Tab-separated table of C-alpha atoms in Angstrom:
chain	number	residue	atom	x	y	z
E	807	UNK	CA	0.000	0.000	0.000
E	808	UNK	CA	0.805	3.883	-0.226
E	809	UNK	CA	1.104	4.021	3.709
E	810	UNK	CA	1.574	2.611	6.614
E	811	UNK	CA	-1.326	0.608	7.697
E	812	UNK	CA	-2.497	-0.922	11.174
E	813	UNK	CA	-5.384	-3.260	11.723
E	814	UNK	CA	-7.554	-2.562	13.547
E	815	UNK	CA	-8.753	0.535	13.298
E	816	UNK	CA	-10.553	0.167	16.509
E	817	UNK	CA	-10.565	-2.596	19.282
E	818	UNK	CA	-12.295	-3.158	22.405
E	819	UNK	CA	-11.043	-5.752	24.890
E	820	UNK	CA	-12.627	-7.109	28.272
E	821	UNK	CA	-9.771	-7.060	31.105
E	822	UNK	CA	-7.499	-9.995	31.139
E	823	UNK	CA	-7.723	-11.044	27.399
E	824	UNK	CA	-4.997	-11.082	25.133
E	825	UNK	CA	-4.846	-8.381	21.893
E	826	UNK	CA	-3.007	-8.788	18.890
E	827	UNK	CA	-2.398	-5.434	17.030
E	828	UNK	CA	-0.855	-5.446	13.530
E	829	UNK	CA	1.213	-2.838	11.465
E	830	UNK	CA	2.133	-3.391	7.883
E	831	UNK	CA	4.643	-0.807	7.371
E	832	UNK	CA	5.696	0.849	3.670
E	833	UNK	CA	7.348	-1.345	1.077
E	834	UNK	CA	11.565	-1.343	1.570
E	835	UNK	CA	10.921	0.290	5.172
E	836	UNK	CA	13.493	-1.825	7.413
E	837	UNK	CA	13.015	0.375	10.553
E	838	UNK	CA	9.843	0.031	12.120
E	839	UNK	CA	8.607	1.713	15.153
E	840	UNK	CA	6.116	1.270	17.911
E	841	UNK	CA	4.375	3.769	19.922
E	842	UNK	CA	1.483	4.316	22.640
E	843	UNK	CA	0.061	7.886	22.792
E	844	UNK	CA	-2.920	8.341	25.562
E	845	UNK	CA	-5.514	10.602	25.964
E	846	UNK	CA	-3.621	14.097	26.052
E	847	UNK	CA	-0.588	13.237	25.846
E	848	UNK	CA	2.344	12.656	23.164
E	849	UNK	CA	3.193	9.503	21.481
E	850	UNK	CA	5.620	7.376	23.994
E	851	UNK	CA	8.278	5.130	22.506
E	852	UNK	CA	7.826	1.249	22.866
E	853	UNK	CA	9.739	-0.646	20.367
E	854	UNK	CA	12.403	0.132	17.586
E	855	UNK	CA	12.817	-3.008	14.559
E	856	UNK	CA	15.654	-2.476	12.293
E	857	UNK	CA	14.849	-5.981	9.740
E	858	UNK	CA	13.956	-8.692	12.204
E	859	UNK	CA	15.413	-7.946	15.139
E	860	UNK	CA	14.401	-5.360	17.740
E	861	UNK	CA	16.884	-3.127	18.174
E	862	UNK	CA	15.231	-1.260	20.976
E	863	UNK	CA	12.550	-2.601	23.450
E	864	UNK	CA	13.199	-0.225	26.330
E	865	UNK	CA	10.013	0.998	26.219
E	866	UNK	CA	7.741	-1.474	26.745
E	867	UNK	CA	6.225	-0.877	30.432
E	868	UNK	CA	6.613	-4.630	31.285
E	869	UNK	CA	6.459	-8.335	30.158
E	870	UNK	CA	2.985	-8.337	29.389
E	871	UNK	CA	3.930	-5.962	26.316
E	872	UNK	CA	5.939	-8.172	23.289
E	873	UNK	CA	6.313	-7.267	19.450
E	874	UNK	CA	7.592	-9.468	16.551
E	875	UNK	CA	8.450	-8.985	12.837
E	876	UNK	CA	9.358	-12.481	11.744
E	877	UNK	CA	10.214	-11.624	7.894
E	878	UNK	CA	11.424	-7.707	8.628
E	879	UNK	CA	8.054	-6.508	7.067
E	880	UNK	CA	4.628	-7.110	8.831
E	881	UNK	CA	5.038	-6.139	12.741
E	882	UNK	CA	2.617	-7.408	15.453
E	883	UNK	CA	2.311	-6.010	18.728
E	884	UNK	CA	1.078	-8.401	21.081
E	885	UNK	CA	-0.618	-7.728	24.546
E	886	UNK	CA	-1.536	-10.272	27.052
E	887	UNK	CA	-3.549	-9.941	30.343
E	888	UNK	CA	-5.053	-6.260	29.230
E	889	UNK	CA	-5.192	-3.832	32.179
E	890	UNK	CA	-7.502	-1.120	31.799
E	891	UNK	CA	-4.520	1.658	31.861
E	892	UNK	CA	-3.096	0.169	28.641
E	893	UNK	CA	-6.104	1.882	26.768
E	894	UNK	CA	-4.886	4.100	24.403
E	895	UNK	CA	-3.834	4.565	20.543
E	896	UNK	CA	-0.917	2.705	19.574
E	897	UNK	CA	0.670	4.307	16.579
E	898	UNK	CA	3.379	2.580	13.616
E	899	UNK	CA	5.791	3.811	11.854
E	900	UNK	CA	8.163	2.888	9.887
E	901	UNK	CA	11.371	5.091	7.673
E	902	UNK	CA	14.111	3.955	5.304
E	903	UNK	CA	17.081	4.053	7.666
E	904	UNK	CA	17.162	3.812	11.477
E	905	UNK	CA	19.660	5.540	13.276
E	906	UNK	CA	21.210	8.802	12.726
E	907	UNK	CA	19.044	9.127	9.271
E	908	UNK	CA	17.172	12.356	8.673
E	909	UNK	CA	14.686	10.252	6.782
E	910	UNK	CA	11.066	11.004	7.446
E	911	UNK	CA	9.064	8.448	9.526
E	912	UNK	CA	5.466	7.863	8.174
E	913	UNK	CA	2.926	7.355	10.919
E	914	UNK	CA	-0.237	4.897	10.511
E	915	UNK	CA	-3.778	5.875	11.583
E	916	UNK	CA	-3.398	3.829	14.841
E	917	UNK	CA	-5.395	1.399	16.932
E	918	UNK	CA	-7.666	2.600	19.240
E	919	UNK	CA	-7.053	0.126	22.143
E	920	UNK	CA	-10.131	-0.138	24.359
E	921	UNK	CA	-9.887	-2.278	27.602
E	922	UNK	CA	-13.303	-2.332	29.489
A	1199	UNK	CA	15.272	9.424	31.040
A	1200	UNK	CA	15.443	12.562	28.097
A	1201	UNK	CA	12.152	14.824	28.050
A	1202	UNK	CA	10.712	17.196	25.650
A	1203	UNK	CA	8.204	19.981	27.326
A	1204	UNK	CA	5.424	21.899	25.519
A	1205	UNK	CA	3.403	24.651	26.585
A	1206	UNK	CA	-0.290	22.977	25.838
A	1207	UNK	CA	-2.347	25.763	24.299
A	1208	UNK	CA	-2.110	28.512	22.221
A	1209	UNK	CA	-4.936	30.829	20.549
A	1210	UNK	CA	-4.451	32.990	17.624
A	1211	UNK	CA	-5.917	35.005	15.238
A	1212	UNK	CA	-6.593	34.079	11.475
A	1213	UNK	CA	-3.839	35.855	9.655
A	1214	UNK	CA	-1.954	36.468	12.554
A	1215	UNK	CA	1.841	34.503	13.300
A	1216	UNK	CA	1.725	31.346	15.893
A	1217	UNK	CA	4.869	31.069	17.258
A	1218	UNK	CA	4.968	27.348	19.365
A	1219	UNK	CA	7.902	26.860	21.560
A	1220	UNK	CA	9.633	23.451	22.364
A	1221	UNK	CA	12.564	22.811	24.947
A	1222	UNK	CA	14.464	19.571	25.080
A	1223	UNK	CA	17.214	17.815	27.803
A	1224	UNK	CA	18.964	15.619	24.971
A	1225	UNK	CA	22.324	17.108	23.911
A	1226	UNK	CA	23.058	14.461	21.394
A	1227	UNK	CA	19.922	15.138	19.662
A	1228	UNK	CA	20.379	14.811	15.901
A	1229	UNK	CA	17.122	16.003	14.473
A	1230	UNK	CA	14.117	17.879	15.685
A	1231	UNK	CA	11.116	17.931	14.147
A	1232	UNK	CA	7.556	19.074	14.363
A	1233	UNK	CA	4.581	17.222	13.602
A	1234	UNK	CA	1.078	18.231	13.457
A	1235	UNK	CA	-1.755	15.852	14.180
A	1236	UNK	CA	-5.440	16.725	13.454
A	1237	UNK	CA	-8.481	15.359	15.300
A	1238	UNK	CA	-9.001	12.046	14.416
A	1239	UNK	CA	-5.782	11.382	11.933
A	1240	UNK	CA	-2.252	10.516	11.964
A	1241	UNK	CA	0.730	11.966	12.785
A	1242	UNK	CA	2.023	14.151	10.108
A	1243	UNK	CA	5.515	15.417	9.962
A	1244	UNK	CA	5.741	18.926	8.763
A	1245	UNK	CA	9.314	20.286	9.102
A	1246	UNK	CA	12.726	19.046	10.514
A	1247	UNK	CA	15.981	20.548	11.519
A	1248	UNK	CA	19.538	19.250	11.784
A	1249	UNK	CA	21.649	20.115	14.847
A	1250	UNK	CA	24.254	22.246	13.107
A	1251	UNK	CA	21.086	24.390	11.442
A	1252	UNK	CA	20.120	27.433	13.375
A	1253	UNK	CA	17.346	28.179	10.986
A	1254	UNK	CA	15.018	26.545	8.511
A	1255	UNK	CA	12.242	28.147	6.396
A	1256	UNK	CA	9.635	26.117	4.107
A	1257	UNK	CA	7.057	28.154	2.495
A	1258	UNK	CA	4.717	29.628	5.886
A	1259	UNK	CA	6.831	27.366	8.387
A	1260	UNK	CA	10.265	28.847	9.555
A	1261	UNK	CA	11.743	26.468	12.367
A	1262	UNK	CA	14.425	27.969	14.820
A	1263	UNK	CA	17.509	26.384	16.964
A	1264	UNK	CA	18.997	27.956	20.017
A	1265	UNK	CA	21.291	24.295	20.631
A	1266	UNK	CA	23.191	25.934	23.243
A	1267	UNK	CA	19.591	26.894	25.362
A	1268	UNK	CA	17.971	22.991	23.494
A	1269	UNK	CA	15.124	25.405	22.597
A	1270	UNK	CA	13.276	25.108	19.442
A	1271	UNK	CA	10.430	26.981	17.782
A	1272	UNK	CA	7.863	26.689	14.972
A	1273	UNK	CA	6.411	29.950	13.585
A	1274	UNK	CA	3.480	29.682	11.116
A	1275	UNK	CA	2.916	32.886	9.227
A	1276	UNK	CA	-0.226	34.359	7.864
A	1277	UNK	CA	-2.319	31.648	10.345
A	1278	UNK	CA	-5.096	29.962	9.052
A	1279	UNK	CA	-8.474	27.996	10.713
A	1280	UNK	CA	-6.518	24.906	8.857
A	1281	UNK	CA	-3.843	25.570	10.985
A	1282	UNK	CA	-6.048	24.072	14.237
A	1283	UNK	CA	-4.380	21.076	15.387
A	1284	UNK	CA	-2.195	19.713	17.690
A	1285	UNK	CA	1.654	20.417	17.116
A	1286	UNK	CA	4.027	18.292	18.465
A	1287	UNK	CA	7.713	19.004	18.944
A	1288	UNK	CA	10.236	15.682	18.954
A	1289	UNK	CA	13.915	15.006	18.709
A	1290	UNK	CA	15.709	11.971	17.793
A	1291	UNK	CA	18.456	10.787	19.605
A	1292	UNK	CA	21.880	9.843	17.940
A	1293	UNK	CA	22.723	6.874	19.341
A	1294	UNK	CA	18.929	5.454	18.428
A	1295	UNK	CA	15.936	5.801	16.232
A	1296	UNK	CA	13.012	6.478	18.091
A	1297	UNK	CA	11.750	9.880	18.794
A	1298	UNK	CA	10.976	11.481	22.014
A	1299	UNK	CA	7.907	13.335	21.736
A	1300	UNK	CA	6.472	16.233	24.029
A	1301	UNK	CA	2.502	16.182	25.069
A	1302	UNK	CA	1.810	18.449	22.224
A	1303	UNK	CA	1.142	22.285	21.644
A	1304	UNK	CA	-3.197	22.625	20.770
A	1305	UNK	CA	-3.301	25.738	18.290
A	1306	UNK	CA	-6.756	26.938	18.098
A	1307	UNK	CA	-7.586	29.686	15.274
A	1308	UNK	CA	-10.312	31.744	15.520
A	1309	UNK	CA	-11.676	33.625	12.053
């Protein structure tokens, strides 16, 4: 596709249940980024995949929080035992180069995350 | 951990100049950059600056760099009702890709 896209648009969870979130980033984009941004508040860093491998998880709150990108394309993000406070949008992005590039990371729409 | 701060609101005129005003706590930033993201939609990245730029201009947007004071500034000229959004000032680190983002500047422009 033209952009960067994430599916769902929308989700809403019951406490405790696992979510699966998905972000199919641009064609040739090998860095690939996850973030959370609440209500009011900027977008907070979560995970950073250069190809495969994640170069960066240091901002995942805890263990219940784990992303993958098996063939350095298609990223999920992956959320077991949903807590009310993880409600927010989670936003993807993905650029050309990683670090130290200048190059211009596209944002998806997001997933509204909804824990009830 | 590094921060970004943002004041949160800011109300203008149509026609008038918004000036938004971002400071930062990373030195080793490498890049700053603005991004403006209306109700409902994505992130959208306007403008960026390198480190070693003091100044940047791209059409209505002129972006500004005091490095030695980690301040940063958008100003939007001749500000239009289009203009109402949320701006939001980041910098990316050198040693990493991920951007640190502040909470976000609201611009509201009233006709």
């Amino acid at each position: 596709g033209a952009g960067v896209s994430q599916t769902p648009s929308n989700k809403v969870t019951e406490k405790g249940k696992y979510v699966e979130l998905r972000c199919d980033p641009i064609s040739g984009h090998t860095a690939l980024y996850w973030y959370r941004q609440s209500l009011g508040q900027g977008p907070e860093f979560l995970i950073y995949f250069q190809g495969t491998g994640a170069a960066d998880d240091s901002g995942l709150p805890n263990d219940r929080f784990f992303a993958v990108r098996p063939e350095g394309s298609v990223s999920t993000l992956k959320i077991q035992r949903t807590e009310r406070g993880d409600s927010a949008v989670y936003l993807c992005a993905s650029s050309l180069g990683g670090t130290g590039s200048s190059t211009e990371a596209f944002f998806g729409q997001g997933t509204r995350l909804t824990v009830v | 951990g590094e921060d970004v701060e943002q004041s949160l609101f800011l109300s203008v005129r149509e026609g008038d100049s918004s000036v938004i005003n971002c400071t930062y706590t990373d030195s080793s930033s490498t890049y700053l950059y603005w991004y403006k993201q209306e109700p409902g939609a994505g992130l959208q990245l306007l403008t960026y600056i390198f480190s070693n730029m003091d100044m940047k201009q791209d059409q209505r947007l002129t972006v500004l760099l005091n490095k030695k004071d980690k301040h940063l500034s958008l100003r939007i000229a001749d500000t239009q009702t289009g203009d109402s959004a949320i701006y939001f000032c980041a910098s990316r680190g050198g040693s990493q890709g991920n951007l640190i983002f502040g909470k976000g500047t609201k611009l509201s422009v009233k006709p």
